[in-house]
Coordinates of C-alpha atoms and ligand atoms in Angstrom, one line a residue:
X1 CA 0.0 0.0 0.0
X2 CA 1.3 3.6 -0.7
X3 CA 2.3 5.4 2.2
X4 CA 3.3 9.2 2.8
X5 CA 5.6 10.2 5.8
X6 CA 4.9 13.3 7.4
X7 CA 7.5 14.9 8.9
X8 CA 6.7 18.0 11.4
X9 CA 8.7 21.0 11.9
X10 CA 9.9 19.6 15.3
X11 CA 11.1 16.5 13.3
X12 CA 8.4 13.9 14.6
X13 CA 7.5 11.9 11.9
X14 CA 3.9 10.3 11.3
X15 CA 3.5 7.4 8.6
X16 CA -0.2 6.9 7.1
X17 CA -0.9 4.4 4.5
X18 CA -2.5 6.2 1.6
X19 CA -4.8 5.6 -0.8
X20 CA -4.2 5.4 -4.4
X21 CA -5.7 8.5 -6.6
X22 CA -5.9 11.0 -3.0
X23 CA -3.9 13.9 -3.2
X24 CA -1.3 14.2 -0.7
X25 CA -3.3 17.3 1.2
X26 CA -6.1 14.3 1.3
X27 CA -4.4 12.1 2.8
X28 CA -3.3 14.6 5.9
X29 CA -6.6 15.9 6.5
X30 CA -8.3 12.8 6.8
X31 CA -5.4 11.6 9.1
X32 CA -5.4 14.6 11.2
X33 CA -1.7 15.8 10.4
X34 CA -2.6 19.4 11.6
X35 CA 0.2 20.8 10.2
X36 CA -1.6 21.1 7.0
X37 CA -4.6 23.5 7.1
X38 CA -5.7 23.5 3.3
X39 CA -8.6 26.4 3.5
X40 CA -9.8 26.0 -0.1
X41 CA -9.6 22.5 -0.1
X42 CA -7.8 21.7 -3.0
X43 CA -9.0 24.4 -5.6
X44 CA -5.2 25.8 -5.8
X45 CA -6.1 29.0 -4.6
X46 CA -4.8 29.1 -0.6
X47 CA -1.5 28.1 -0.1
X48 CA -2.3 26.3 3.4
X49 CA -0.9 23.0 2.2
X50 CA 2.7 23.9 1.3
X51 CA 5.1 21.3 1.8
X52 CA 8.8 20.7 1.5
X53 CA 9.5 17.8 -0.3
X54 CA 12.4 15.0 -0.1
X55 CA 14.8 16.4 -2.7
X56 CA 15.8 12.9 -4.2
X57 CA 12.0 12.3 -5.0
X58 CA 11.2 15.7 -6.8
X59 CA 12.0 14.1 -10.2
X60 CA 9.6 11.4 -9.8
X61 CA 6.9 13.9 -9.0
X62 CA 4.3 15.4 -11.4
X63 CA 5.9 18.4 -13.0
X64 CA 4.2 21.6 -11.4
X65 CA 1.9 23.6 -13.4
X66 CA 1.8 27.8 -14.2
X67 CA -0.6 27.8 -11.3
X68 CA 1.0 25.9 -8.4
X69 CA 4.3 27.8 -8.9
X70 CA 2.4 31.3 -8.9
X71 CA 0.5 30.0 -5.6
X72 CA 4.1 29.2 -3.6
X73 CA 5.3 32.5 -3.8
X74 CA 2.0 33.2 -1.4
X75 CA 3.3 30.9 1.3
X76 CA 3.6 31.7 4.8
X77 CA 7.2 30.3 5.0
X78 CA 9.3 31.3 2.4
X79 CA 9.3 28.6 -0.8
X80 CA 12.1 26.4 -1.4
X81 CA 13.8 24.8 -4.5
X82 CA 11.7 21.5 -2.8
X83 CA 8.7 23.7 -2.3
X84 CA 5.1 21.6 -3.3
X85 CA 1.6 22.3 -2.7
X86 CA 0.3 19.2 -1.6
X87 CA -3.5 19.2 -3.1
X88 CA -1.1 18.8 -6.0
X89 CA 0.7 15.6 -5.5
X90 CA -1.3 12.6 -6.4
X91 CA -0.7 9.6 -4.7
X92 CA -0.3 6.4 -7.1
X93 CA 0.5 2.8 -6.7
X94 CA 4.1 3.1 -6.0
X95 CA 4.3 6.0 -4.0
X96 CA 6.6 6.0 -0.4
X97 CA 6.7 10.2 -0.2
X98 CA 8.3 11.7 2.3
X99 CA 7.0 15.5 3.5
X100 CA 8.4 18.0 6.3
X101 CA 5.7 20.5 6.8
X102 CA 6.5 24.5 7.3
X103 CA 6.2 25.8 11.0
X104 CA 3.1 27.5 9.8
X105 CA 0.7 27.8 7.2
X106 CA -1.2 31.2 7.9
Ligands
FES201 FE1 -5.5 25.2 -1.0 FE2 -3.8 23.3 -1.7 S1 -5.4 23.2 -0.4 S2 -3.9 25.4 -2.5

């Protein structure tokens, strides 16, 4: 089963088995992982769901589109070169993800 690893900004990591065709930002909500806040619920247009994703799996991610990339520059903690939002990553068979969440979202 596909899993994602949360990793908080405190370093305590949470593992939730995931399921296949949720998004990422999905998959913590329904999990409670309260470092993700995702106001608009996946419609790309809050910016509560930023994540920093493990740099060794950013080529194996879904390229980001025009919109996503104009969203992160509205984050509450500054964007990174690992910077996703994660209503944006799709979780599929394979997927073992690994996430550290910002301090904040808002
Ligand atoms: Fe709002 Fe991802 S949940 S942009």
């Amino acid at each position: 089963m596909p899993q994602v690893t949360f990793t908080d900004s405190s370093g305590a990591e949470t593992v939730i088995a995931a399921n296949v065709g949720d998004s990422v930002m999905e998959t913590a909500v329904r999990n409670g992982i309260t470092g993700i806040v995702a106001e608009c619920g996946g419609s790309l247009s809050c910016a509560t769901c930023h994540v920093f994703v493990r740099e060794d799996q950013l080529a194996s991610l879904a390229p980001m589109e025009e919109m996503e990339d104009e969203m992160l520059w509205g984050t509450s903690v500054d964007r990174q070169d690992n910077s996703r939002l994660s209503c944006q990553l799709r979780i599929d068979e394979g997927s073992d993800l690994h996430v550290t969440l910002p301090e904040t979202q808002v």
